[in-house]
């Protein structure tokens, strides 16, 4: 099985980097420093520009009409651009022990945002429409993480990290089922010794790339669930990945320093953004229609 090498792009610039996304007309690669509430944009020199959007920034995606949609602590907000105010579109959570944690826009332009339970009450995966209306797609969620879609838009791959699985769901028209995602079933199970599945992305061949929190790697699973490539990282807390670059042929990987208040030499690069050349191309980002 091939192992794919990585390069450190930025050094440890973030505390808890997550949710990378490539949008050429929007500055290239953007991701979040979640617990700082900042959106980070990668500069050509490897530095990052920061935009503070709130106390918490869970996930960000571009909007079809310009600007971005962002998951905050318990709500979804939009802005018309980096210099425009961030305004609430939908409040999803009223429990202070639950916060939003990752998401994505779907093929039909809806925005999905999932929660993380920090108390006894479980969270959910929510669907937000362009008009701000929302509904629960999946409930009983503990740590909502990666969400990505197959090249033909017919399947969604989803991670609730607490299950140690990547699941697959069918994508259906909202007229058929207003949740948009149905028939959840297991796709791949991750051995706890190998880490916990976190963020994911899907390539143009339908392969699913998943970051392994605590596992120091990104793995690729073929559409039939076979493990066929590994990207080892020099740090353990690997949080998410996406394809980017002009040809969508580079794999960007975010990492985290969360919980590593005094990282030893082996973890000194935690919080860096890494890049690999995986030999396959990714898919263009799906924007939010709001």
PDB file of N, CA, C and O in Angstrom, residues 135-160:
ATOM      1  N   UNK A 135     -33.791  22.033   9.846  1.00  0.00           N
ATOM      2  CA  UNK A 135     -34.393  20.806  10.379  1.00  0.00           C
ATOM      3  C   UNK A 135     -33.282  19.848  10.774  1.00  0.00           C
ATOM      4  O   UNK A 135     -32.147  19.953  10.288  1.00  0.00           O
ATOM      5  N   UNK A 136     -33.616  18.900  11.623  1.00  0.00           N
ATOM      6  CA  UNK A 136     -32.685  17.857  12.030  1.00  0.00           C
ATOM      7  C   UNK A 136     -32.648  16.770  10.960  1.00  0.00           C
ATOM      8  O   UNK A 136     -33.688  16.276  10.521  1.00  0.00           O
ATOM      9  N   UNK A 137     -31.436  16.400  10.555  1.00  0.00           N
ATOM     10  CA  UNK A 137     -31.239  15.308   9.598  1.00  0.00           C
ATOM     11  C   UNK A 137     -30.955  14.005  10.330  1.00  0.00           C
ATOM     12  O   UNK A 137     -31.519  12.961  10.023  1.00  0.00           O
ATOM     13  N   UNK A 138     -30.050  14.062  11.313  1.00  0.00           N
ATOM     14  CA  UNK A 138     -29.701  12.912  12.149  1.00  0.00           C
ATOM     15  C   UNK A 138     -29.655  13.383  13.591  1.00  0.00           C
ATOM     16  O   UNK A 138     -29.091  14.450  13.873  1.00  0.00           O
ATOM     17  N   UNK A 139     -30.210  12.614  14.496  1.00  0.00           N
ATOM     18  CA  UNK A 139     -30.109  12.975  15.908  1.00  0.00           C
ATOM     19  C   UNK A 139     -29.270  11.924  16.649  1.00  0.00           C
ATOM     20  O   UNK A 139     -28.804  10.944  16.056  1.00  0.00           O
ATOM     21  N   UNK A 140     -29.048  12.148  17.945  1.00  0.00           N
ATOM     22  CA  UNK A 140     -28.231  11.242  18.732  1.00  0.00           C
ATOM     23  C   UNK A 140     -26.758  11.286  18.373  1.00  0.00           C
ATOM     24  O   UNK A 140     -26.015  10.315  18.587  1.00  0.00           O
ATOM     25  N   UNK A 141     -26.297  12.418  17.844  1.00  0.00           N
ATOM     26  CA  UNK A 141     -24.905  12.576  17.405  1.00  0.00           C
ATOM     27  C   UNK A 141     -24.045  13.055  18.570  1.00  0.00           C
ATOM     28  O   UNK A 141     -24.426  13.963  19.302  1.00  0.00           O
ATOM     29  N   UNK A 142     -22.850  12.468  18.706  1.00  0.00           N
ATOM     30  CA  UNK A 142     -21.932  12.898  19.758  1.00  0.00           C
ATOM     31  C   UNK A 142     -20.877  13.878  19.245  1.00  0.00           C
ATOM     32  O   UNK A 142     -20.674  14.938  19.828  1.00  0.00           O
ATOM     33  N   UNK A 143     -20.186  13.527  18.150  1.00  0.00           N
ATOM     34  CA  UNK A 143     -19.132  14.400  17.619  1.00  0.00           C
ATOM     35  C   UNK A 143     -19.270  14.422  16.101  1.00  0.00           C
ATOM     36  O   UNK A 143     -18.663  13.615  15.386  1.00  0.00           O
ATOM     37  N   UNK A 144     -20.071  15.345  15.582  1.00  0.00           N
ATOM     38  CA  UNK A 144     -20.281  15.449  14.144  1.00  0.00           C
ATOM     39  C   UNK A 144     -19.019  15.980  13.478  1.00  0.00           C
ATOM     40  O   UNK A 144     -18.489  17.018  13.860  1.00  0.00           O
ATOM     41  N   UNK A 145     -18.539  15.262  12.480  1.00  0.00           N
ATOM     42  CA  UNK A 145     -17.303  15.670  11.813  1.00  0.00           C
ATOM     43  C   UNK A 145     -17.464  15.637  10.300  1.00  0.00           C
ATOM     44  O   UNK A 145     -18.358  16.261   9.763  1.00  0.00           O
ATOM     45  N   UNK A 146     -16.610  14.909   9.593  1.00  0.00           N
ATOM     46  CA  UNK A 146     -16.536  15.034   8.155  1.00  0.00           C
ATOM     47  C   UNK A 146     -17.834  14.750   7.420  1.00  0.00           C
ATOM     48  O   UNK A 146     -18.619  13.872   7.795  1.00  0.00           O
ATOM     49  N   UNK A 147     -18.045  15.502   6.344  1.00  0.00           N
ATOM     50  CA  UNK A 147     -19.181  15.302   5.444  1.00  0.00           C
ATOM     51  C   UNK A 147     -18.712  15.636   4.035  1.00  0.00           C
ATOM     52  O   UNK A 147     -18.199  16.728   3.773  1.00  0.00           O
ATOM     53  N   UNK A 148     -18.865  14.684   3.126  1.00  0.00           N
ATOM     54  CA  UNK A 148     -18.485  14.896   1.737  1.00  0.00           C
ATOM     55  C   UNK A 148     -19.396  14.106   0.824  1.00  0.00           C
ATOM     56  O   UNK A 148     -20.110  13.195   1.270  1.00  0.00           O
ATOM     57  N   UNK A 149     -19.357  14.427  -0.481  1.00  0.00           N
ATOM     58  CA  UNK A 149     -20.311  13.854  -1.429  1.00  0.00           C
ATOM     59  C   UNK A 149     -19.594  13.176  -2.582  1.00  0.00           C
ATOM     60  O   UNK A 149     -18.525  13.610  -3.013  1.00  0.00           O
ATOM     61  N   UNK A 150     -20.200  12.097  -3.086  1.00  0.00           N
ATOM     62  CA  UNK A 150     -19.632  11.353  -4.205  1.00  0.00           C
ATOM     63  C   UNK A 150     -19.611  12.228  -5.454  1.00  0.00           C
ATOM     64  O   UNK A 150     -20.348  13.218  -5.556  1.00  0.00           O
ATOM     65  N   UNK A 151     -18.772  11.881  -6.448  1.00  0.00           N
ATOM     66  CA  UNK A 151     -18.673  12.729  -7.648  1.00  0.00           C
ATOM     67  C   UNK A 151     -19.999  12.955  -8.356  1.00  0.00           C
ATOM     68  O   UNK A 151     -20.218  14.038  -8.920  1.00  0.00           O
ATOM     69  N   UNK A 152     -20.898  11.961  -8.340  1.00  0.00           N
ATOM     70  CA  UNK A 152     -22.183  12.146  -9.016  1.00  0.00           C
ATOM     71  C   UNK A 152     -23.253  12.738  -8.109  1.00  0.00           C
ATOM     72  O   UNK A 152     -24.403  12.933  -8.537  1.00  0.00           O
ATOM     73  N   UNK A 153     -22.896  13.049  -6.851  1.00  0.00           N
ATOM     74  CA  UNK A 153     -23.829  13.681  -5.930  1.00  0.00           C
ATOM     75  C   UNK A 153     -24.900  12.768  -5.383  1.00  0.00           C
ATOM     76  O   UNK A 153     -25.839  13.243  -4.729  1.00  0.00           O
ATOM     77  N   UNK A 154     -24.775  11.459  -5.589  1.00  0.00           N
ATOM     78  CA  UNK A 154     -25.831  10.546  -5.157  1.00  0.00           C
ATOM     79  C   UNK A 154     -25.628  10.008  -3.749  1.00  0.00           C
ATOM     80  O   UNK A 154     -26.570   9.473  -3.158  1.00  0.00           O
ATOM     81  N   UNK A 155     -24.406  10.131  -3.226  1.00  0.00           N
ATOM     82  CA  UNK A 155     -24.106   9.593  -1.896  1.00  0.00           C
ATOM     83  C   UNK A 155     -23.382  10.640  -1.064  1.00  0.00           C
ATOM     84  O   UNK A 155     -22.631  11.461  -1.588  1.00  0.00           O
ATOM     85  N   UNK A 156     -23.613  10.568   0.244  1.00  0.00           N
ATOM     86  CA  UNK A 156     -22.901  11.404   1.203  1.00  0.00           C
ATOM     87  C   UNK A 156     -22.133  10.502   2.153  1.00  0.00           C
ATOM     88  O   UNK A 156     -22.641   9.455   2.582  1.00  0.00           O
ATOM     89  N   UNK A 157     -20.909  10.909   2.465  1.00  0.00           N
ATOM     90  CA  UNK A 157     -20.088  10.204   3.453  1.00  0.00           C
ATOM     91  C   UNK A 157     -20.018  11.071   4.698  1.00  0.00           C
ATOM     92  O   UNK A 157     -19.745  12.279   4.606  1.00  0.00           O
ATOM     93  N   UNK A 158     -20.251  10.457   5.846  1.00  0.00           N
ATOM     94  CA  UNK A 158     -20.432  11.226   7.079  1.00  0.00           C
ATOM     95  C   UNK A 158     -19.754  10.529   8.256  1.00  0.00           C
ATOM     96  O   UNK A 158     -19.783   9.305   8.368  1.00  0.00           O
ATOM     97  N   UNK A 159     -19.177  11.351   9.146  1.00  0.00           N
ATOM     98  CA  UNK A 159     -18.502  10.848  10.344  1.00  0.00           C
ATOM     99  C   UNK A 159     -19.140  11.429  11.597  1.00  0.00           C
ATOM    100  O   UNK A 159     -19.215  12.648  11.753  1.00  0.00           O
ATOM    101  N   UNK A 160     -19.630  10.560  12.476  1.00  0.00           N
ATOM    102  CA  UNK A 160     -19.803  10.877  13.892  1.00  0.00           C
ATOM    103  C   UNK A 160     -18.637  10.172  14.565  1.00  0.00           C
ATOM    104  O   UNK A 160     -18.622   8.939  14.679  1.00  0.00           O
TER     105      UNK A 160
END
